[in-house]
Amino acid sequence: RKEVEQDPGPFNVPEGATVAFNCTYSNSASQSFFWYRQDCRKEPKLLMSVYSSGNEDGRFTAQLNRASQYISLLIRDSKLSDSATYLCVVVSGGSYIPTFGRGTSLIVHP
Amino acid sequence: NAGVMQNPRHLVRRRGQEARLRCSPMKGHSHVYWYRQLPEEGLKFMVYLQKENIIDESGMPKERFSAEFPKEGPSILRIQQVVRGDSAAYFCASSGETNSPLHFGNGTRLTVT
């Protein structure tokens, strides 16, 4: 089983839609979780950290489910500019190495 | 407030040559990570360094690849005797503490001809 797994998509949604991505991780000792966004041929950029209690930043909501070992990202009212690849990142206790999922591709169309 | 600086942005090398990729972390950051990304692939961890120390190089090929982060100056990822399979985007990231988010540079796109 891969350390961090994501559905590659693509998720094709119309503007204004709500879309959710999940990411599963295998190491139960994982400590920190993040969502990044990567545009084509660009560097990954931090979207948000994921906290145990869940957190929201504008149209974006992140959740952590430690029991089932997954994190989620919900995007409300999708914009064309949200089209990108969304990367899940997990940092395992002990190694302190951030491990990236392969990413989920989102395409928002008019 | 300069971010993570990588250079060169693009690097073309012939097979057998050496490639040197440089990375200056964000000001105040002492943790540097190198990742490689092949086309249509995810980011693969290569090496994690702090000043003058390699903390974890478990993702780096045993041969031809080396990395350093000297007391003064940028971190260097060095690839000797490059082969076509080394063609990829190499991203450097830095953080201020373990478990903190990474901040990425623009990457170096290496093409081996």
PDB file of C-alpha atoms in Angstrom:
ATOM      1  CA  ARG A   1       0.000   0.000   0.000  1.00  0.00           C
ATOM      2  CA  LYS A   2       1.339   3.421  -0.947  1.00  0.00           C
ATOM      3  CA  GLU A   3       2.114   5.814   1.880  1.00  0.00           C
ATOM      4  CA  VAL A   4      -0.179   8.525   0.551  1.00  0.00           C
ATOM      5  CA  GLU A   5      -2.891   7.785  -1.995  1.00  0.00           C
ATOM      6  CA  GLN A   6      -5.118  10.072  -3.998  1.00  0.00           C
ATOM      7  CA  ASP A   7      -7.623   9.566  -6.767  1.00  0.00           C
ATOM      8  CA  PRO A   8      -5.863  11.123  -9.784  1.00  0.00           C
ATOM      9  CA  GLY A   9      -9.150  12.247 -11.376  1.00  0.00           C
ATOM     10  CA  PRO A  10      -9.644  14.364 -13.351  1.00  0.00           C
ATOM     11  CA  PHE A  11     -12.633  15.826 -11.602  1.00  0.00           C
ATOM     12  CA  ASN A  12     -14.522  17.820 -14.216  1.00  0.00           C
ATOM     13  CA  VAL A  13     -17.003  20.241 -12.617  1.00  0.00           C
ATOM     14  CA  PRO A  14     -18.929  23.338 -13.696  1.00  0.00           C
ATOM     15  CA  GLU A  15     -18.307  26.728 -12.156  1.00  0.00           C
ATOM     16  CA  GLY A  16     -20.125  27.101  -8.878  1.00  0.00           C
ATOM     17  CA  ALA A  17     -20.070  23.411  -8.049  1.00  0.00           C
ATOM     18  CA  THR A  18     -18.896  21.906  -4.791  1.00  0.00           C
ATOM     19  CA  VAL A  19     -16.206  19.267  -5.100  1.00  0.00           C
ATOM     20  CA  ALA A  20     -14.428  17.113  -2.533  1.00  0.00           C
ATOM     21  CA  PHE A  21     -11.191  15.147  -2.627  1.00  0.00           C
ATOM     22  CA  ASN A  22      -9.988  12.491  -0.251  1.00  0.00           C
ATOM     23  CA  CYS A  23      -6.493  11.342   0.532  1.00  0.00           C
ATOM     24  CA  THR A  24      -5.606   8.218   2.504  1.00  0.00           C
ATOM     25  CA  TYR A  25      -2.349   7.589   4.359  1.00  0.00           C
ATOM     26  CA  SER A  26      -0.883   4.369   5.647  1.00  0.00           C
ATOM     27  CA  ASN A  27       1.238   5.431   8.633  1.00  0.00           C
ATOM     28  CA  SER A  28      -0.898   5.776  11.750  1.00  0.00           C
ATOM     29  CA  ALA A  29       1.923   7.751  13.405  1.00  0.00           C
ATOM     30  CA  SER A  30       1.568  10.589  10.908  1.00  0.00           C
ATOM     31  CA  GLN A  31       1.645  13.961  12.595  1.00  0.00           C
ATOM     32  CA  SER A  32       1.134  16.790  10.144  1.00  0.00           C
ATOM     33  CA  PHE A  33      -1.068  17.165   7.111  1.00  0.00           C
ATOM     34  CA  PHE A  34      -1.277  19.726   4.352  1.00  0.00           C
ATOM     35  CA  TRP A  35      -2.966  20.430   1.042  1.00  0.00           C
ATOM     36  CA  TYR A  36      -0.939  21.994  -1.750  1.00  0.00           C
ATOM     37  CA  ARG A  37      -1.953  23.185  -5.154  1.00  0.00           C
ATOM     38  CA  GLN A  38       0.206  22.764  -8.247  1.00  0.00           C
ATOM     39  CA  ASP A  39      -0.441  24.464 -11.546  1.00  0.00           C
ATOM     40  CA  CYS A  40       0.950  22.972 -14.721  1.00  0.00           C
ATOM     41  CA  ARG A  41       4.772  23.062 -14.755  1.00  0.00           C
ATOM     42  CA  LYS A  42       4.880  25.292 -11.677  1.00  0.00           C
ATOM     43  CA  GLU A  43       6.019  24.725  -8.115  1.00  0.00           C
ATOM     44  CA  PRO A  44       3.573  23.421  -5.479  1.00  0.00           C
ATOM     45  CA  LYS A  45       2.044  26.122  -3.312  1.00  0.00           C
ATOM     46  CA  LEU A  46       0.644  25.659   0.159  1.00  0.00           C
ATOM     47  CA  LEU A  47      -3.139  25.805   0.165  1.00  0.00           C
ATOM     48  CA  MET A  48      -3.777  25.038   3.796  1.00  0.00           C
ATOM     49  CA  SER A  49      -2.664  23.016   6.779  1.00  0.00           C
ATOM     50  CA  VAL A  50      -5.086  20.408   8.104  1.00  0.00           C
ATOM     51  CA  TYR A  51      -5.893  20.422  11.803  1.00  0.00           C
ATOM     52  CA  SER A  52      -7.482  17.701  13.883  1.00  0.00           C
ATOM     53  CA  SER A  53     -10.597  19.743  14.501  1.00  0.00           C
ATOM     54  CA  GLY A  54     -10.974  20.624  10.830  1.00  0.00           C
ATOM     55  CA  ASN A  55     -10.407  24.069   9.433  1.00  0.00           C
ATOM     56  CA  GLU A  56     -11.800  26.425   6.876  1.00  0.00           C
ATOM     57  CA  ASP A  57     -10.259  29.125   4.716  1.00  0.00           C
ATOM     58  CA  GLY A  58     -12.815  30.937   2.616  1.00  0.00           C
ATOM     59  CA  ARG A  59     -14.267  28.462   0.122  1.00  0.00           C
ATOM     60  CA  PHE A  60     -11.912  25.694   1.234  1.00  0.00           C
ATOM     61  CA  THR A  61     -12.506  23.272   4.105  1.00  0.00           C
ATOM     62  CA  ALA A  62     -10.066  20.607   5.243  1.00  0.00           C
ATOM     63  CA  GLN A  63     -10.865  17.679   7.509  1.00  0.00           C
ATOM     64  CA  LEU A  64      -8.764  15.014   9.194  1.00  0.00           C
ATOM     65  CA  ASN A  65     -10.084  11.585  10.176  1.00  0.00           C
ATOM     66  CA  ARG A  66      -7.372   9.861  12.186  1.00  0.00           C
ATOM     67  CA  ALA A  67      -9.430   6.730  12.865  1.00  0.00           C
ATOM     68  CA  SER A  68      -9.862   6.033   9.153  1.00  0.00           C
ATOM     69  CA  GLN A  69      -6.544   7.631   8.207  1.00  0.00           C
ATOM     70  CA  TYR A  70      -7.704  10.076   5.606  1.00  0.00           C
ATOM     71  CA  ILE A  71      -7.857  13.785   5.014  1.00  0.00           C
ATOM     72  CA  SER A  72     -10.272  15.620   2.798  1.00  0.00           C
ATOM     73  CA  LEU A  73     -10.517  18.903   0.956  1.00  0.00           C
ATOM     74  CA  LEU A  74     -13.840  20.499   0.098  1.00  0.00           C
ATOM     75  CA  ILE A  75     -14.048  23.358  -2.383  1.00  0.00           C
ATOM     76  CA  ARG A  76     -17.298  25.310  -2.517  1.00  0.00           C
ATOM     77  CA  ASP A  77     -18.453  27.597  -5.325  1.00  0.00           C
ATOM     78  CA  SER A  78     -15.696  26.441  -7.702  1.00  0.00           C
ATOM     79  CA  LYS A  79     -14.000  29.076  -9.854  1.00  0.00           C
ATOM     80  CA  LEU A  80     -12.267  28.596 -13.183  1.00  0.00           C
ATOM     81  CA  SER A  81      -9.053  29.580 -11.410  1.00  0.00           C
ATOM     82  CA  ASP A  82      -9.378  26.579  -9.079  1.00  0.00           C
ATOM     83  CA  SER A  83      -8.366  24.333 -11.982  1.00  0.00           C
ATOM     84  CA  ALA A  84      -5.118  22.728 -10.856  1.00  0.00           C
ATOM     85  CA  THR A  85      -3.691  19.580  -9.302  1.00  0.00           C
ATOM     86  CA  TYR A  86      -4.272  19.258  -5.568  1.00  0.00           C
ATOM     87  CA  LEU A  87      -1.561  17.488  -3.621  1.00  0.00           C
ATOM     88  CA  CYS A  88      -2.024  15.827  -0.272  1.00  0.00           C
ATOM     89  CA  VAL A  89       1.027  15.915   2.013  1.00  0.00           C
ATOM     90  CA  VAL A  90       1.607  13.821   5.112  1.00  0.00           C
ATOM     91  CA  VAL A  91       4.489  14.089   7.581  1.00  0.00           C
ATOM     92  CA  SER A  92       5.100  10.949   9.575  1.00  0.00           C
ATOM     93  CA  GLY A  93       6.304  11.037  13.129  1.00  0.00           C
ATOM     94  CA  GLY A  94       9.940  10.114  13.427  1.00  0.00           C
ATOM     95  CA  SER A  95      11.054  10.688   9.857  1.00  0.00           C
ATOM     96  CA  TYR A  96       9.871  14.312   9.478  1.00  0.00           C
ATOM     97  CA  ILE A  97       9.839  13.763   5.728  1.00  0.00           C
ATOM     98  CA  PRO A  98       6.830  15.304   3.978  1.00  0.00           C
ATOM     99  CA  THR A  99       5.425  12.669   1.618  1.00  0.00           C
ATOM    100  CA  PHE A 100       3.342  13.822  -1.320  1.00  0.00           C
ATOM    101  CA  GLY A 101       0.439  12.060  -2.955  1.00  0.00           C
ATOM    102  CA  ARG A 102       0.420  12.003  -6.753  1.00  0.00           C
ATOM    103  CA  GLY A 103      -2.295  14.613  -6.797  1.00  0.00           C
ATOM    104  CA  THR A 104      -5.894  14.968  -7.891  1.00  0.00           C
ATOM    105  CA  SER A 105      -6.568  16.940 -11.045  1.00  0.00           C
ATOM    106  CA  LEU A 106      -9.466  19.402 -10.963  1.00  0.00           C
ATOM    107  CA  ILE A 107     -10.881  21.021 -14.087  1.00  0.00           C
ATOM    108  CA  VAL A 108     -13.517  23.692 -13.586  1.00  0.00           C
ATOM    109  CA  HIS A 109     -15.376  24.577 -16.797  1.00  0.00           C
ATOM    110  CA  PRO A 110     -17.725  27.455 -17.618  1.00  0.00           C
TER     111      PRO A 110
ATOM    112  CA  ASN B   1      11.010  38.835   1.854  1.00  0.00           C
ATOM    113  CA  ALA B   2      12.691  36.613  -0.706  1.00  0.00           C
ATOM    114  CA  GLY B   3      11.271  33.153  -1.074  1.00  0.00           C
ATOM    115  CA  VAL B   4      13.163  30.012  -1.929  1.00  0.00           C
ATOM    116  CA  MET B   5      15.522  30.743  -4.805  1.00  0.00           C
ATOM    117  CA  GLN B   6      16.559  28.057  -7.225  1.00  0.00           C
ATOM    118  CA  ASN B   7      18.853  28.335 -10.186  1.00  0.00           C
ATOM    119  CA  PRO B   8      19.165  27.734 -12.956  1.00  0.00           C
ATOM    120  CA  ARG B   9      15.521  27.549 -14.044  1.00  0.00           C
ATOM    121  CA  HIS B  10      16.444  25.428 -17.031  1.00  0.00           C
ATOM    122  CA  LEU B  11      19.535  23.309 -17.485  1.00  0.00           C
ATOM    123  CA  VAL B  12      20.496  21.304 -20.543  1.00  0.00           C
ATOM    124  CA  ARG B  13      23.256  18.739 -20.268  1.00  0.00           C
ATOM    125  CA  ARG B  14      24.600  16.086 -22.599  1.00  0.00           C
ATOM    126  CA  ARG B  15      24.803  12.517 -21.373  1.00  0.00           C
ATOM    127  CA  GLY B  16      27.876  12.047 -19.202  1.00  0.00           C
ATOM    128  CA  GLN B  17      28.134  15.670 -18.080  1.00  0.00           C
ATOM    129  CA  GLU B  18      27.594  16.964 -14.576  1.00  0.00           C
ATOM    130  CA  ALA B  19      24.583  18.954 -13.405  1.00  0.00           C
ATOM    131  CA  ARG B  20      24.689  21.311 -10.422  1.00  0.00           C
ATOM    132  CA  LEU B  21      21.438  22.630  -9.045  1.00  0.00           C
ATOM    133  CA  ARG B  22      21.422  25.385  -6.442  1.00  0.00           C
ATOM    134  CA  CYS B  23      18.914  26.327  -3.797  1.00  0.00           C
ATOM    135  CA  SER B  24      18.876  29.177  -1.322  1.00  0.00           C
ATOM    136  CA  PRO B  25      16.240  28.630   1.366  1.00  0.00           C
ATOM    137  CA  MET B  26      13.846  31.256   2.590  1.00  0.00           C
ATOM    138  CA  LYS B  27      15.400  33.633   5.098  1.00  0.00           C
ATOM    139  CA  GLY B  28      15.374  32.122   8.557  1.00  0.00           C
ATOM    140  CA  HIS B  29      14.804  28.590   7.300  1.00  0.00           C
ATOM    141  CA  SER B  30      17.362  25.940   8.149  1.00  0.00           C
ATOM    142  CA  HIS B  31      15.628  22.839   6.749  1.00  0.00           C
ATOM    143  CA  VAL B  32      16.071  22.077   3.050  1.00  0.00           C
ATOM    144  CA  TYR B  33      14.406  19.321   1.056  1.00  0.00           C
ATOM    145  CA  TRP B  34      14.970  18.240  -2.531  1.00  0.00           C
ATOM    146  CA  TYR B  35      12.244  16.562  -4.582  1.00  0.00           C
ATOM    147  CA  ARG B  36      12.190  15.241  -8.138  1.00  0.00           C
ATOM    148  CA  GLN B  37       9.152  15.270 -10.371  1.00  0.00           C
ATOM    149  CA  LEU B  38       8.960  13.342 -13.613  1.00  0.00           C
ATOM    150  CA  PRO B  39       6.374  14.359 -16.242  1.00  0.00           C
ATOM    151  CA  GLU B  40       2.868  13.291 -15.187  1.00  0.00           C
ATOM    152  CA  GLU B  41       4.257  11.952 -11.905  1.00  0.00           C
ATOM    153  CA  GLY B  42       4.137  13.047  -8.289  1.00  0.00           C
ATOM    154  CA  LEU B  43       6.916  14.609  -6.257  1.00  0.00           C
ATOM    155  CA  LYS B  44       9.440  12.078  -5.010  1.00  0.00           C
ATOM    156  CA  PHE B  45      11.500  12.892  -1.943  1.00  0.00           C
ATOM    157  CA  MET B  46      15.248  12.777  -2.476  1.00  0.00           C
ATOM    158  CA  VAL B  47      17.109  14.290   0.454  1.00  0.00           C
ATOM    159  CA  TYR B  48      16.613  16.347   3.606  1.00  0.00           C
ATOM    160  CA  LEU B  49      19.418  18.560   4.897  1.00  0.00           C
ATOM    161  CA  GLN B  50      20.135  21.035   7.619  1.00  0.00           C
ATOM    162  CA  LYS B  51      23.178  23.256   7.717  1.00  0.00           C
ATOM    163  CA  GLU B  52      26.268  21.070   7.196  1.00  0.00           C
ATOM    164  CA  ASN B  53      24.275  17.885   7.816  1.00  0.00           C
ATOM    165  CA  ILE B  54      22.464  15.359   5.678  1.00  0.00           C
ATOM    166  CA  ILE B  55      19.542  14.253   7.819  1.00  0.00           C
ATOM    167  CA  ASP B  56      17.893  11.785   5.455  1.00  0.00           C
ATOM    168  CA  GLU B  57      19.009  10.778   1.972  1.00  0.00           C
ATOM    169  CA  SER B  58      16.848   7.692   1.661  1.00  0.00           C
ATOM    170  CA  GLY B  59      15.232   8.916  -1.554  1.00  0.00           C
ATOM    171  CA  MET B  60      18.423   9.667  -3.386  1.00  0.00           C
ATOM    172  CA  PRO B  61      20.008   7.163  -5.803  1.00  0.00           C
ATOM    173  CA  LYS B  62      23.169   5.693  -4.301  1.00  0.00           C
ATOM    174  CA  GLU B  63      25.302   6.471  -7.312  1.00  0.00           C
ATOM    175  CA  ARG B  64      25.954   9.723  -9.177  1.00  0.00           C
ATOM    176  CA  PHE B  65      23.771  11.869  -6.880  1.00  0.00           C
ATOM    177  CA  SER B  66      25.012  13.916  -3.957  1.00  0.00           C
ATOM    178  CA  ALA B  67      23.756  16.872  -1.962  1.00  0.00           C
ATOM    179  CA  GLU B  68      25.196  19.359   0.458  1.00  0.00           C
ATOM    180  CA  PHE B  69      24.116  22.366   2.467  1.00  0.00           C
ATOM    181  CA  PRO B  70      27.285  24.148   3.586  1.00  0.00           C
ATOM    182  CA  LYS B  71      27.571  26.590   6.445  1.00  0.00           C
ATOM    183  CA  GLU B  72      27.755  29.432   3.952  1.00  0.00           C
ATOM    184  CA  GLY B  73      26.012  29.496   0.620  1.00  0.00           C
ATOM    185  CA  PRO B  74      23.197  27.598  -1.043  1.00  0.00           C
ATOM    186  CA  SER B  75      22.337  23.946  -0.954  1.00  0.00           C
ATOM    187  CA  ILE B  76      23.690  22.076  -3.978  1.00  0.00           C
ATOM    188  CA  LEU B  77      22.259  18.981  -5.634  1.00  0.00           C
ATOM    189  CA  ARG B  78      24.904  17.440  -7.835  1.00  0.00           C
ATOM    190  CA  ILE B  79      24.293  14.810 -10.496  1.00  0.00           C
ATOM    191  CA  GLN B  80      27.367  13.287 -12.078  1.00  0.00           C
ATOM    192  CA  GLN B  81      27.459  11.563 -15.462  1.00  0.00           C
ATOM    193  CA  VAL B  82      23.865  12.429 -16.233  1.00  0.00           C
ATOM    194  CA  VAL B  83      21.683  10.033 -18.206  1.00  0.00           C
ATOM    195  CA  ARG B  84      18.441  10.675 -20.108  1.00  0.00           C
ATOM    196  CA  GLY B  85      16.436   9.243 -17.209  1.00  0.00           C
ATOM    197  CA  ASP B  86      17.639  12.115 -15.017  1.00  0.00           C
ATOM    198  CA  SER B  87      15.564  14.548 -17.085  1.00  0.00           C
ATOM    199  CA  ALA B  88      12.972  15.923 -14.668  1.00  0.00           C
ATOM    200  CA  ALA B  89      11.941  18.942 -12.640  1.00  0.00           C
ATOM    201  CA  TYR B  90      13.936  19.232  -9.430  1.00  0.00           C
ATOM    202  CA  PHE B  91      12.254  21.224  -6.679  1.00  0.00           C
ATOM    203  CA  CYS B  92      13.854  22.536  -3.547  1.00  0.00           C
ATOM    204  CA  ALA B  93      11.772  23.436  -0.508  1.00  0.00           C
ATOM    205  CA  SER B  94      12.598  24.915   2.876  1.00  0.00           C
ATOM    206  CA  SER B  95      10.932  25.136   6.242  1.00  0.00           C
ATOM    207  CA  GLY B  96      11.661  26.786   9.554  1.00  0.00           C
ATOM    208  CA  GLU B  97      10.926  23.748  11.698  1.00  0.00           C
ATOM    209  CA  THR B  98      10.118  20.072  11.341  1.00  0.00           C
ATOM    210  CA  ASN B  99       6.405  19.500  10.744  1.00  0.00           C
ATOM    211  CA  SER B 100       6.047  23.048   9.369  1.00  0.00           C
ATOM    212  CA  PRO B 101       4.765  23.609   5.831  1.00  0.00           C
ATOM    213  CA  LEU B 102       7.302  23.570   3.029  1.00  0.00           C
ATOM    214  CA  HIS B 103       7.887  26.561   0.792  1.00  0.00           C
ATOM    215  CA  PHE B 104       9.026  25.683  -2.688  1.00  0.00           C
ATOM    216  CA  GLY B 105      11.339  27.303  -5.174  1.00  0.00           C
ATOM    217  CA  ASN B 106      10.456  27.593  -8.861  1.00  0.00           C
ATOM    218  CA  GLY B 107      12.338  24.423  -9.659  1.00  0.00           C
ATOM    219  CA  THR B 108      15.108  23.529 -12.075  1.00  0.00           C
ATOM    220  CA  ARG B 109      14.088  21.721 -15.228  1.00  0.00           C
ATOM    221  CA  LEU B 110      16.910  19.444 -16.263  1.00  0.00           C
ATOM    222  CA  THR B 111      17.000  18.122 -19.794  1.00  0.00           C
ATOM    223  CA  VAL B 112      19.592  15.524 -20.731  1.00  0.00           C
ATOM    224  CA  THR B 113      20.220  15.210 -24.443  1.00  0.00           C
TER     225      THR B 113
END
